[in-house]
Amino acid sequence: TSFRDGRPSCRMVLLKSYDEDGFVFNTNYTSRKGTQLSGNPNAAMLFYWPRFHRQIRVEGVVDRLAEDAAIAHWNSRPVSSRIAGIASAQSTVIPDRQYLEHRQRELEQEVTTQGEVAAAKPPTWGALILRPRYFEFWQGQTNRLHDRICFSTERPDTDSADFVRPSDRPGWHMFRLA
């Protein structure tokens, strides 16, 4: 993500699912990540496997999923994770760690007395999907002559059309980078 002024911001996210439409993750819409994506929906993801010297970079646009999908994602989480999601007003300043722990205990008690209804999805929490426009598959080499294969919905800026090939998927271009 990035701030409105263009400064980049990154963090790890838990990938909930993926399919041909994109990569689904969850967030609090009022968190730093949520507000940044509201201001600029362009985002990137990175999957890195150091043991294999491989990574996949994905760039695209993030959209909110429908509320029923967000509820399904929320309800698939363990109750303890739902409690944590409610207890933590993500990215807000708090006095200390004990504040969160106290709030967690309060919510655990509410769930004990009221049932799982006390851990219902808050309106500020939802599911997002990054819809890819660009993939870069990187294979690291010991001699530093890395292999980079890209797929993009936009044609790369190059004078040589011979270097860009259509991919098997309509609307996508395949090319290599140095």
Tab-separated table of N, CA and C in Angstrom:
chain	number	residue	atom	x	y	z
A	1	THR	N	0.845	-1.181	0.000
A	1	THR	CA	0.000	0.000	0.000
A	1	THR	C	0.885	1.237	0.000
A	2	SER	N	0.256	2.391	-0.047
A	2	SER	CA	1.012	3.636	0.056
A	2	SER	C	0.128	4.708	0.677
A	3	PHE	N	0.805	5.719	1.203
A	3	PHE	CA	0.110	6.892	1.704
A	3	PHE	C	-0.364	7.713	0.506
A	4	ARG	N	-1.260	8.656	0.748
A	4	ARG	CA	-1.763	9.498	-0.344
A	4	ARG	C	-0.639	10.268	-1.037
A	5	ASP	N	0.423	10.585	-0.285
A	5	ASP	CA	1.529	11.334	-0.882
A	5	ASP	C	2.520	10.425	-1.606
A	6	GLY	N	2.224	9.127	-1.677
A	6	GLY	CA	3.062	8.203	-2.429
A	6	GLY	C	4.072	7.420	-1.620
A	7	ARG	N	4.262	7.770	-0.339
A	7	ARG	CA	5.216	7.010	0.475
A	7	ARG	C	4.732	5.571	0.614
A	8	PRO	N	5.619	4.597	0.380
A	8	PRO	CA	5.201	3.198	0.482
A	8	PRO	C	5.033	2.747	1.926
A	9	SER	N	4.232	1.733	2.104
A	9	SER	CA	3.980	1.144	3.410
A	9	SER	C	3.757	-0.350	3.187
A	10	CYS	N	4.401	-1.183	3.995
A	10	CYS	CA	4.222	-2.621	3.791
A	10	CYS	C	4.060	-3.332	5.122
A	11	ARG	N	3.505	-4.517	5.053
A	11	ARG	CA	3.324	-5.377	6.212
A	11	ARG	C	2.994	-6.762	5.684
A	12	MET	N	3.088	-7.750	6.567
A	12	MET	CA	2.658	-9.092	6.201
A	12	MET	C	1.146	-9.167	6.354
A	13	VAL	N	0.519	-9.920	5.474
A	13	VAL	CA	-0.905	-10.207	5.618
A	13	VAL	C	-1.106	-11.707	5.463
A	14	LEU	N	-2.165	-12.199	6.058
A	14	LEU	CA	-2.523	-13.600	5.925
A	14	LEU	C	-3.390	-13.743	4.683
A	15	LEU	N	-2.900	-14.511	3.717
A	15	LEU	CA	-3.666	-14.758	2.506
A	15	LEU	C	-4.756	-15.765	2.838
A	16	LYS	N	-5.991	-15.349	2.689
A	16	LYS	CA	-7.125	-16.206	3.053
A	16	LYS	C	-7.441	-17.208	1.948
A	17	SER	N	-7.418	-16.742	0.703
A	17	SER	CA	-7.687	-17.624	-0.429
A	17	SER	C	-7.229	-16.935	-1.709
A	18	TYR	N	-7.251	-17.697	-2.790
A	18	TYR	CA	-6.940	-17.135	-4.098
A	18	TYR	C	-7.660	-17.956	-5.159
A	19	ASP	N	-7.948	-17.306	-6.262
A	19	ASP	CA	-8.534	-17.977	-7.416
A	19	ASP	C	-8.202	-17.135	-8.638
A	20	GLU	N	-8.834	-17.427	-9.764
A	20	GLU	CA	-8.489	-16.705	-10.987
A	20	GLU	C	-8.851	-15.223	-10.919
A	21	ASP	N	-9.707	-14.830	-9.979
A	21	ASP	CA	-10.062	-13.417	-9.831
A	21	ASP	C	-9.033	-12.629	-9.029
A	22	GLY	N	-8.327	-13.307	-8.112
A	22	GLY	CA	-7.345	-12.592	-7.320
A	22	GLY	C	-7.048	-13.237	-5.989
A	23	PHE	N	-6.445	-12.431	-5.110
A	23	PHE	CA	-5.938	-12.875	-3.817
A	23	PHE	C	-6.755	-12.215	-2.709
A	24	VAL	N	-7.348	-13.026	-1.842
A	24	VAL	CA	-8.253	-12.523	-0.809
A	24	VAL	C	-7.538	-12.460	0.539
A	25	PHE	N	-7.687	-11.335	1.217
A	25	PHE	CA	-7.177	-11.160	2.574
A	25	PHE	C	-8.188	-10.319	3.343
A	26	ASN	N	-8.021	-10.268	4.638
A	26	ASN	CA	-8.975	-9.566	5.498
A	26	ASN	C	-8.280	-8.418	6.215
A	27	THR	N	-9.057	-7.417	6.568
A	27	THR	CA	-8.502	-6.311	7.336
A	27	THR	C	-9.614	-5.533	8.031
A	28	ASN	N	-9.184	-4.694	8.940
A	28	ASN	CA	-10.061	-3.706	9.543
A	28	ASN	C	-10.023	-2.499	8.604
A	29	TYR	N	-11.166	-2.076	8.110
A	29	TYR	CA	-11.208	-0.971	7.149
A	29	TYR	C	-10.672	0.336	7.720
A	30	THR	N	-10.688	0.485	9.055
A	30	THR	CA	-10.194	1.719	9.663
A	30	THR	C	-8.726	1.623	10.064
A	31	SER	N	-8.086	0.479	9.795
A	31	SER	CA	-6.662	0.329	10.102
A	31	SER	C	-5.835	1.151	9.117
A	32	ARG	N	-4.552	1.228	9.370
A	32	ARG	CA	-3.657	1.944	8.462
A	32	ARG	C	-3.762	1.362	7.053
A	33	LYS	N	-3.697	0.047	6.955
A	33	LYS	CA	-3.805	-0.622	5.656
A	33	LYS	C	-5.150	-0.310	5.005
A	34	GLY	N	-6.233	-0.430	5.782
A	34	GLY	CA	-7.567	-0.178	5.243
A	34	GLY	C	-7.745	1.238	4.735
A	35	THR	N	-7.281	2.214	5.504
A	35	THR	CA	-7.433	3.609	5.074
A	35	THR	C	-6.526	3.923	3.889
A	36	GLN	N	-5.326	3.332	3.857
A	36	GLN	CA	-4.450	3.553	2.706
A	36	GLN	C	-5.080	2.994	1.430
A	37	LEU	N	-5.673	1.815	1.525
A	37	LEU	CA	-6.299	1.214	0.347
A	37	LEU	C	-7.546	1.976	-0.080
A	38	SER	N	-8.233	2.604	0.863
A	38	SER	CA	-9.383	3.442	0.503
A	38	SER	C	-8.925	4.660	-0.286
A	39	GLY	N	-7.775	5.207	0.071
A	39	GLY	CA	-7.237	6.381	-0.611
A	39	GLY	C	-6.535	6.064	-1.913
A	40	ASN	N	-5.930	4.884	-1.997
A	40	ASN	CA	-5.215	4.458	-3.200
A	40	ASN	C	-5.319	2.940	-3.281
A	41	PRO	N	-6.197	2.413	-4.122
A	41	PRO	CA	-6.424	0.966	-4.156
A	41	PRO	C	-5.334	0.163	-4.861
A	42	ASN	N	-4.316	0.821	-5.383
A	42	ASN	CA	-3.207	0.096	-6.004
A	42	ASN	C	-2.329	-0.499	-4.918
A	43	ALA	N	-2.001	-1.780	-5.062
A	43	ALA	CA	-1.207	-2.458	-4.034
A	43	ALA	C	-0.367	-3.555	-4.674
A	44	ALA	N	0.554	-4.079	-3.883
A	44	ALA	CA	1.423	-5.165	-4.338
A	44	ALA	C	1.552	-6.196	-3.233
A	45	MET	N	1.809	-7.433	-3.649
A	45	MET	CA	2.063	-8.540	-2.722
A	45	MET	C	3.360	-9.211	-3.147
A	46	LEU	N	4.001	-9.844	-2.186
A	46	LEU	CA	5.225	-10.584	-2.478
A	46	LEU	C	5.168	-11.917	-1.751
A	47	PHE	N	5.428	-12.984	-2.494
A	47	PHE	CA	5.552	-14.322	-1.924
A	47	PHE	C	7.010	-14.720	-2.113
A	48	TYR	N	7.695	-15.063	-1.027
A	48	TYR	CA	9.137	-15.326	-1.089
A	48	TYR	C	9.447	-16.659	-0.432
A	49	TRP	N	10.221	-17.473	-1.114
A	49	TRP	CA	10.681	-18.758	-0.614
A	49	TRP	C	12.208	-18.739	-0.626
A	50	PRO	N	12.844	-18.286	0.468
A	50	PRO	CA	14.300	-18.135	0.470
A	50	PRO	C	15.036	-19.448	0.221
A	51	ARG	N	14.510	-20.536	0.727
A	51	ARG	CA	15.185	-21.829	0.559
A	51	ARG	C	15.336	-22.201	-0.917
A	52	PHE	N	14.369	-21.792	-1.718
A	52	PHE	CA	14.377	-22.134	-3.140
A	52	PHE	C	14.845	-20.979	-4.024
A	53	HIS	N	15.181	-19.852	-3.420
A	53	HIS	CA	15.614	-18.656	-4.159
A	53	HIS	C	14.560	-18.246	-5.188
A	54	ARG	N	13.301	-18.216	-4.725
A	54	ARG	CA	12.206	-17.857	-5.623
A	54	ARG	C	11.280	-16.844	-4.955
A	55	GLN	N	10.697	-16.021	-5.804
A	55	GLN	CA	9.670	-15.110	-5.321
A	55	GLN	C	8.678	-14.846	-6.449
A	56	ILE	N	7.488	-14.455	-6.051
A	56	ILE	CA	6.461	-14.015	-6.991
A	56	ILE	C	5.975	-12.660	-6.500
A	57	ARG	N	6.052	-11.688	-7.387
A	57	ARG	CA	5.562	-10.349	-7.083
A	57	ARG	C	4.260	-10.151	-7.845
A	58	VAL	N	3.257	-9.617	-7.163
A	58	VAL	CA	1.941	-9.401	-7.763
A	58	VAL	C	1.549	-7.949	-7.524
A	59	GLU	N	1.122	-7.270	-8.579
A	59	GLU	CA	0.623	-5.903	-8.461
A	59	GLU	C	-0.788	-5.858	-9.021
A	60	GLY	N	-1.626	-5.029	-8.422
A	60	GLY	CA	-2.989	-4.917	-8.911
A	60	GLY	C	-3.787	-3.891	-8.149
A	61	VAL	N	-5.087	-4.001	-8.278
A	61	VAL	CA	-6.025	-3.087	-7.631
A	61	VAL	C	-6.834	-3.876	-6.608
A	62	VAL	N	-7.037	-3.274	-5.438
A	62	VAL	CA	-7.765	-3.927	-4.353
A	62	VAL	C	-9.206	-3.419	-4.312
A	63	ASP	N	-10.122	-4.376	-4.201
A	63	ASP	CA	-11.552	-4.083	-4.055
A	63	ASP	C	-12.073	-4.760	-2.795
A	64	ARG	N	-13.140	-4.209	-2.244
A	64	ARG	CA	-13.835	-4.875	-1.137
A	64	ARG	C	-14.704	-5.990	-1.706
A	65	LEU	N	-14.741	-7.104	-0.991
A	65	LEU	CA	-15.673	-8.166	-1.351
A	65	LEU	C	-17.037	-7.860	-0.744
A	66	ALA	N	-18.053	-8.514	-1.240
A	66	ALA	CA	-19.413	-8.318	-0.740
A	66	ALA	C	-19.488	-8.685	0.738
A	67	GLU	N	-20.439	-8.085	1.435
A	67	GLU	CA	-20.594	-8.298	2.876
A	67	GLU	C	-20.815	-9.769	3.218
A	68	ASP	N	-21.563	-10.501	2.395
A	68	ASP	CA	-21.786	-11.920	2.703
A	68	ASP	C	-20.483	-12.710	2.655
A	69	ALA	N	-19.582	-12.347	1.741
A	69	ALA	CA	-18.269	-13.000	1.691
A	69	ALA	C	-17.453	-12.642	2.924
A	70	ALA	N	-17.513	-11.380	3.352
A	70	ALA	CA	-16.786	-10.950	4.554
A	70	ALA	C	-17.297	-11.691	5.785
A	71	ILE	N	-18.610	-11.853	5.888
A	71	ILE	CA	-19.185	-12.582	7.028
A	71	ILE	C	-18.741	-14.040	7.007
A	72	ALA	N	-18.741	-14.650	5.830
A	72	ALA	CA	-18.291	-16.047	5.717
A	72	ALA	C	-16.829	-16.181	6.133
A	73	HIS	N	-15.984	-15.244	5.696
A	73	HIS	CA	-14.568	-15.273	6.095
A	73	HIS	C	-14.445	-15.111	7.606
A	74	TRP	N	-15.176	-14.157	8.172
A	74	TRP	CA	-15.132	-13.902	9.619
A	74	TRP	C	-15.551	-15.146	10.392
A	75	ASN	N	-16.644	-15.747	9.992
A	75	ASN	CA	-17.169	-16.906	10.711
A	75	ASN	C	-16.302	-18.153	10.560
A	76	SER	N	-15.431	-18.179	9.553
A	76	SER	CA	-14.526	-19.325	9.385
A	76	SER	C	-13.336	-19.254	10.342
A	77	ARG	N	-13.155	-18.115	10.985
A	77	ARG	CA	-12.031	-17.938	11.907
A	77	ARG	C	-12.352	-18.580	13.256
A	78	PRO	N	-11.328	-19.047	13.960
A	78	PRO	CA	-11.570	-19.537	15.324
A	78	PRO	C	-12.140	-18.406	16.191
A	79	VAL	N	-12.939	-18.763	17.178
A	79	VAL	CA	-13.552	-17.756	18.060
A	79	VAL	C	-12.480	-16.877	18.691
A	80	SER	N	-11.356	-17.474	19.082
A	80	SER	CA	-10.283	-16.675	19.704
A	80	SER	C	-9.759	-15.604	18.746
A	81	SER	N	-9.697	-15.911	17.456
A	81	SER	CA	-9.255	-14.913	16.470
A	81	SER	C	-10.306	-13.834	16.270
A	82	ARG	N	-11.579	-14.218	16.327
A	82	ARG	CA	-12.646	-13.217	16.212
A	82	ARG	C	-12.611	-12.272	17.410
A	83	ILE	N	-12.393	-12.834	18.594
A	83	ILE	CA	-12.284	-12.002	19.804
A	83	ILE	C	-11.121	-11.027	19.662
A	84	ALA	N	-9.981	-11.523	19.188
A	84	ALA	CA	-8.815	-10.647	19.001
A	84	ALA	C	-9.118	-9.555	17.980
A	85	GLY	N	-9.848	-9.905	16.922
A	85	GLY	CA	-10.206	-8.920	15.906
A	85	GLY	C	-11.108	-7.820	16.429
A	86	ILE	N	-11.953	-8.159	17.389
A	86	ILE	CA	-12.835	-7.159	18.003
A	86	ILE	C	-12.078	-6.360	19.064
A	87	ALA	N	-11.271	-7.046	19.857
A	87	ALA	CA	-10.544	-6.395	20.961
A	87	ALA	C	-9.549	-5.361	20.455
A	88	SER	N	-8.960	-5.629	19.313
A	88	SER	CA	-7.932	-4.746	18.775
A	88	SER	C	-8.534	-3.829	17.725
A	89	ALA	N	-8.672	-2.574	18.050
A	89	ALA	CA	-9.048	-1.580	17.043
A	89	ALA	C	-7.765	-1.310	16.259
A	90	GLN	N	-7.510	-2.161	15.297
A	90	GLN	CA	-6.229	-2.243	14.602
A	90	GLN	C	-5.672	-0.878	14.212
A	91	SER	N	-4.411	-0.681	14.529
A	91	SER	CA	-3.627	0.510	14.189
A	91	SER	C	-3.950	1.736	15.037
A	92	THR	N	-4.785	1.590	16.075
A	92	THR	CA	-5.034	2.732	16.958
A	92	THR	C	-4.023	2.718	18.103
A	93	VAL	N	-3.699	3.884	18.602
A	93	VAL	CA	-2.751	4.016	19.711
A	93	VAL	C	-3.439	3.555	20.996
A	94	ILE	N	-2.735	2.733	21.772
A	94	ILE	CA	-3.274	2.217	23.042
A	94	ILE	C	-2.296	2.539	24.166
A	95	PRO	N	-2.772	2.556	25.424
A	95	PRO	CA	-1.883	2.919	26.527
A	95	PRO	C	-0.785	1.885	26.785
A	96	ASP	N	-1.124	0.597	26.665
A	96	ASP	CA	-0.143	-0.460	26.918
A	96	ASP	C	-0.734	-1.806	26.496
A	97	ARG	N	0.066	-2.858	26.549
A	97	ARG	CA	-0.376	-4.198	26.154
A	97	ARG	C	-1.502	-4.699	27.057
A	98	GLN	N	-1.440	-4.345	28.329
A	98	GLN	CA	-2.464	-4.785	29.269
A	98	GLN	C	-3.862	-4.319	28.844
A	99	TYR	N	-3.932	-3.180	28.191
A	99	TYR	CA	-5.213	-2.685	27.688
A	99	TYR	C	-5.856	-3.711	26.754
A	100	LEU	N	-5.058	-4.229	25.807
A	100	LEU	CA	-5.565	-5.243	24.877
A	100	LEU	C	-5.940	-6.528	25.600
A	101	GLU	N	-5.080	-6.956	26.511
A	101	GLU	CA	-5.342	-8.196	27.240
A	101	GLU	C	-6.615	-8.084	28.081
A	102	HIS	N	-6.830	-6.921	28.691
A	102	HIS	CA	-8.042	-6.694	29.476
A	102	HIS	C	-9.278	-6.748	28.567
A	103	ARG	N	-9.191	-6.093	27.429
A	103	ARG	CA	-10.315	-6.091	26.478
A	103	ARG	C	-10.596	-7.514	25.987
A	104	GLN	N	-9.546	-8.286	25.760
A	104	GLN	CA	-9.711	-9.675	25.331
A	104	GLN	C	-10.450	-10.493	26.395
A	105	ARG	N	-10.049	-10.345	27.642
A	105	ARG	CA	-10.713	-11.074	28.737
A	105	ARG	C	-12.192	-10.689	28.847
A	106	GLU	N	-12.479	-9.399	28.687
A	106	GLU	CA	-13.878	-8.950	28.725
A	106	GLU	C	-14.705	-9.633	27.629
A	107	LEU	N	-14.149	-9.683	26.441
A	107	LEU	CA	-14.871	-10.293	25.324
A	107	LEU	C	-15.003	-11.801	25.492
A	108	GLU	N	-13.981	-12.441	26.033
A	108	GLU	CA	-14.076	-13.880	26.305
A	108	GLU	C	-15.216	-14.158	27.277
A	109	GLN	N	-15.360	-13.293	28.276
A	109	GLN	CA	-16.452	-13.447	29.242
A	109	GLN	C	-17.808	-13.247	28.559
A	110	GLU	N	-17.898	-12.264	27.677
A	110	GLU	CA	-19.146	-12.033	26.948
A	110	GLU	C	-19.515	-13.242	26.090
A	111	VAL	N	-18.526	-13.845	25.441
A	111	VAL	CA	-18.782	-15.034	24.624
A	111	VAL	C	-19.237	-16.192	25.509
A	112	THR	N	-18.644	-16.307	26.699
A	112	THR	CA	-19.043	-17.364	27.633
A	112	THR	C	-20.501	-17.204	28.053
A	113	THR	N	-20.920	-15.980	28.301
A	113	THR	CA	-22.289	-15.754	28.787
A	113	THR	C	-23.317	-15.607	27.661
A	114	GLN	N	-22.920	-15.010	26.534
A	114	GLN	CA	-23.878	-14.725	25.456
A	114	GLN	C	-23.761	-15.673	24.265
A	115	GLY	N	-22.681	-16.419	24.192
A	115	GLY	CA	-22.445	-17.273	23.031
A	115	GLY	C	-21.673	-16.534	21.951
A	116	GLU	N	-21.505	-17.200	20.811
A	116	GLU	CA	-20.687	-16.644	19.732
A	116	GLU	C	-21.256	-15.371	19.118
A	117	VAL	N	-22.519	-15.071	19.408
A	117	VAL	CA	-23.095	-13.827	18.914
A	117	VAL	C	-22.294	-12.620	19.416
A	118	ALA	N	-21.647	-12.772	20.570
A	118	ALA	CA	-20.818	-11.693	21.123
A	118	ALA	C	-19.546	-11.486	20.303
A	119	ALA	N	-19.242	-12.442	19.427
A	119	ALA	CA	-18.049	-12.334	18.579
A	119	ALA	C	-18.446	-12.146	17.119
A	120	ALA	N	-19.562	-11.462	16.886
A	120	ALA	CA	-20.030	-11.207	15.515
A	120	ALA	C	-19.089	-10.233	14.812
A	121	LYS	N	-19.060	-10.306	13.496
A	121	LYS	CA	-18.186	-9.450	12.694
A	121	LYS	C	-18.522	-7.980	12.916
A	122	PRO	N	-17.511	-7.193	13.281
A	122	PRO	CA	-17.755	-5.751	13.408
A	122	PRO	C	-17.904	-5.112	12.023
A	123	PRO	N	-18.610	-4.004	11.924
A	123	PRO	CA	-18.822	-3.367	10.615
A	123	PRO	C	-17.535	-2.837	9.985
A	124	THR	N	-16.500	-2.644	10.778
A	124	THR	CA	-15.238	-2.116	10.251
A	124	THR	C	-14.322	-3.204	9.702
A	125	TRP	N	-14.722	-4.453	9.800
A	125	TRP	CA	-13.871	-5.568	9.374
A	125	TRP	C	-14.417	-6.144	8.080
A	126	GLY	N	-13.524	-6.468	7.137
A	126	GLY	CA	-14.016	-7.030	5.889
A	126	GLY	C	-12.965	-7.778	5.102
A	127	ALA	N	-13.415	-8.308	3.989
A	127	ALA	CA	-12.561	-9.082	3.093
A	127	ALA	C	-12.252	-8.244	1.856
A	128	LEU	N	-11.001	-8.302	1.446
A	128	LEU	CA	-10.533	-7.558	0.280
A	128	LEU	C	-9.946	-8.528	-0.733
A	129	ILE	N	-9.941	-8.123	-1.990
A	129	ILE	CA	-9.329	-8.934	-3.034
A	129	ILE	C	-8.388	-8.062	-3.852
A	130	LEU	N	-7.163	-8.538	-4.022
A	130	LEU	CA	-6.219	-7.881	-4.922
A	130	LEU	C	-6.407	-8.541	-6.285
A	131	ARG	N	-6.868	-7.755	-7.244
A	131	ARG	CA	-7.084	-8.248	-8.609
A	131	ARG	C	-5.823	-7.949	-9.418
A	132	PRO	N	-5.074	-8.978	-9.781
A	132	PRO	CA	-3.758	-8.766	-10.393
A	132	PRO	C	-3.808	-8.127	-11.778
A	133	ARG	N	-2.794	-7.285	-12.014
A	133	ARG	CA	-2.525	-6.722	-13.338
A	133	ARG	C	-1.108	-7.061	-13.782
A	134	TYR	N	-0.293	-7.538	-12.820
A	134	TYR	CA	1.121	-7.785	-13.119
A	134	TYR	C	1.641	-8.888	-12.206
A	135	PHE	N	2.359	-9.839	-12.793
A	135	PHE	CA	3.059	-10.886	-12.045
A	135	PHE	C	4.516	-10.882	-12.483
A	136	GLU	N	5.411	-11.037	-11.524
A	136	GLU	CA	6.820	-11.262	-11.855
A	136	GLU	C	7.283	-12.494	-11.088
A	137	PHE	N	7.726	-13.493	-11.840
A	137	PHE	CA	8.265	-14.720	-11.263
A	137	PHE	C	9.782	-14.607	-11.309
A	138	TRP	N	10.416	-14.656	-10.146
A	138	TRP	CA	11.859	-14.447	-10.017
A	138	TRP	C	12.505	-15.722	-9.508
A	139	GLN	N	13.542	-16.156	-10.212
A	139	GLN	CA	14.332	-17.311	-9.791
A	139	GLN	C	15.757	-16.816	-9.587
A	140	GLY	N	16.200	-16.797	-8.330
A	140	GLY	CA	17.547	-16.342	-8.022
A	140	GLY	C	18.599	-17.340	-8.494
A	141	GLN	N	19.725	-16.822	-8.933
A	141	GLN	CA	20.841	-17.651	-9.399
A	141	GLN	C	22.077	-17.317	-8.574
A	142	THR	N	22.919	-18.312	-8.334
A	142	THR	CA	24.127	-18.074	-7.531
A	142	THR	C	25.058	-17.070	-8.197
A	143	ASN	N	25.027	-16.986	-9.524
A	143	ASN	CA	25.891	-16.034	-10.224
A	143	ASN	C	25.243	-14.654	-10.367
A	144	ARG	N	24.091	-14.455	-9.722
A	144	ARG	CA	23.348	-13.196	-9.697
A	144	ARG	C	22.704	-12.842	-11.048
A	145	LEU	N	22.767	-13.743	-12.033
A	145	LEU	CA	22.097	-13.533	-13.308
A	145	LEU	C	20.698	-14.148	-13.179
A	146	HIS	N	19.848	-13.459	-12.437
A	146	HIS	CA	18.546	-13.982	-12.055
A	146	HIS	C	17.611	-14.097	-13.256
A	147	ASP	N	16.671	-15.007	-13.161
A	147	ASP	CA	15.680	-15.222	-14.201
A	147	ASP	C	14.384	-14.544	-13.773
A	148	ARG	N	13.867	-13.647	-14.608
A	148	ARG	CA	12.651	-12.898	-14.288
A	148	ARG	C	11.680	-12.986	-15.464
A	149	ILE	N	10.556	-13.632	-15.226
A	149	ILE	CA	9.519	-13.777	-16.244
A	149	ILE	C	8.286	-13.029	-15.757
A	150	CYS	N	7.749	-12.173	-16.619
A	150	CYS	CA	6.637	-11.307	-16.234
A	150	CYS	C	5.414	-11.540	-17.109
A	151	PHE	N	4.265	-11.326	-16.487
A	151	PHE	CA	2.980	-11.342	-17.177
A	151	PHE	C	2.270	-10.061	-16.771
A	152	SER	N	1.749	-9.338	-17.757
A	152	SER	CA	1.131	-8.050	-17.462
A	152	SER	C	-0.072	-7.810	-18.367
A	153	THR	N	-1.060	-7.109	-17.831
A	153	THR	CA	-2.197	-6.698	-18.653
A	153	THR	C	-1.838	-5.462	-19.472
A	154	GLU	N	-0.734	-4.812	-19.124
A	154	GLU	CA	-0.258	-3.650	-19.875
A	154	GLU	C	1.004	-4.039	-20.625
A	155	ARG	N	1.104	-3.592	-21.831
A	155	ARG	CA	2.288	-3.874	-22.634
A	155	ARG	C	3.471	-3.113	-22.040
A	156	PRO	N	4.626	-3.770	-21.889
A	156	PRO	CA	5.778	-3.061	-21.326
A	156	PRO	C	6.279	-1.980	-22.269
A	157	ASP	N	6.910	-0.981	-21.700
A	157	ASP	CA	7.465	0.125	-22.466
A	157	ASP	C	8.799	-0.324	-23.060
A	158	THR	N	8.755	-0.791	-24.293
A	158	THR	CA	9.978	-1.244	-24.959
A	158	THR	C	9.875	-0.926	-26.439
A	159	ASP	N	11.018	-0.666	-27.067
A	159	ASP	CA	11.048	-0.400	-28.503
A	159	ASP	C	10.972	-1.680	-29.318
A	160	SER	N	11.265	-2.800	-28.698
A	160	SER	CA	11.310	-4.056	-29.428
A	160	SER	C	10.077	-4.904	-29.138
A	161	ALA	N	9.162	-4.920	-30.079
A	161	ALA	CA	7.950	-5.731	-29.931
A	161	ALA	C	8.276	-7.219	-29.958
A	162	ASP	N	9.446	-7.574	-30.499
A	162	ASP	CA	9.832	-8.989	-30.583
A	162	ASP	C	10.034	-9.605	-29.206
A	163	PHE	N	10.281	-8.791	-28.206
A	163	PHE	CA	10.558	-9.312	-26.870
A	163	PHE	C	9.288	-9.610	-26.077
A	164	VAL	N	8.150	-9.158	-26.583
A	164	VAL	CA	6.888	-9.328	-25.863
A	164	VAL	C	6.027	-10.334	-26.615
A	165	ARG	N	5.559	-11.335	-25.896
A	165	ARG	CA	4.730	-12.368	-26.506
A	165	ARG	C	3.349	-12.371	-25.847
A	166	PRO	N	2.328	-12.733	-26.603
A	166	PRO	CA	1.029	-12.908	-25.945
A	166	PRO	C	1.091	-14.142	-25.055
A	167	SER	N	0.403	-14.109	-23.953
A	167	SER	CA	0.371	-15.283	-23.077
A	167	SER	C	-0.809	-16.162	-23.479
A	168	ASP	N	-0.928	-17.296	-22.830
A	168	ASP	CA	-2.057	-18.193	-23.104
A	168	ASP	C	-3.377	-17.599	-22.628
A	169	ARG	N	-3.296	-16.615	-21.761
A	169	ARG	CA	-4.514	-15.992	-21.228
A	169	ARG	C	-4.776	-14.691	-21.992
A	170	PRO	N	-5.925	-14.553	-22.636
A	170	PRO	CA	-6.220	-13.342	-23.410
A	170	PRO	C	-6.083	-12.073	-22.567
A	171	GLY	N	-5.516	-11.037	-23.189
A	171	GLY	CA	-5.356	-9.754	-22.514
A	171	GLY	C	-4.076	-9.622	-21.709
A	172	TRP	N	-3.269	-10.679	-21.665
A	172	TRP	CA	-2.019	-10.660	-20.908
A	172	TRP	C	-0.834	-10.756	-21.863
A	173	HIS	N	0.263	-10.087	-21.490
A	173	HIS	CA	1.509	-10.125	-22.245
A	173	HIS	C	2.575	-10.798	-21.393
A	174	MET	N	3.456	-11.559	-22.041
A	174	MET	CA	4.557	-12.214	-21.336
A	174	MET	C	5.874	-11.647	-21.855
A	175	PHE	N	6.816	-11.398	-20.934
A	175	PHE	CA	8.133	-10.895	-21.316
A	175	PHE	C	9.120	-11.217	-20.211
A	176	ARG	N	10.391	-11.087	-20.530
A	176	ARG	CA	11.466	-11.310	-19.558
A	176	ARG	C	12.118	-9.974	-19.221
A	177	LEU	N	12.654	-9.907	-18.020
A	177	LEU	CA	13.410	-8.730	-17.594
A	177	LEU	C	14.843	-9.131	-17.298
A	178	ALA	N	15.757	-8.201	-17.505
A	178	ALA	CA	17.165	-8.434	-17.170
A	178	ALA	C	17.328	-8.387	-15.669
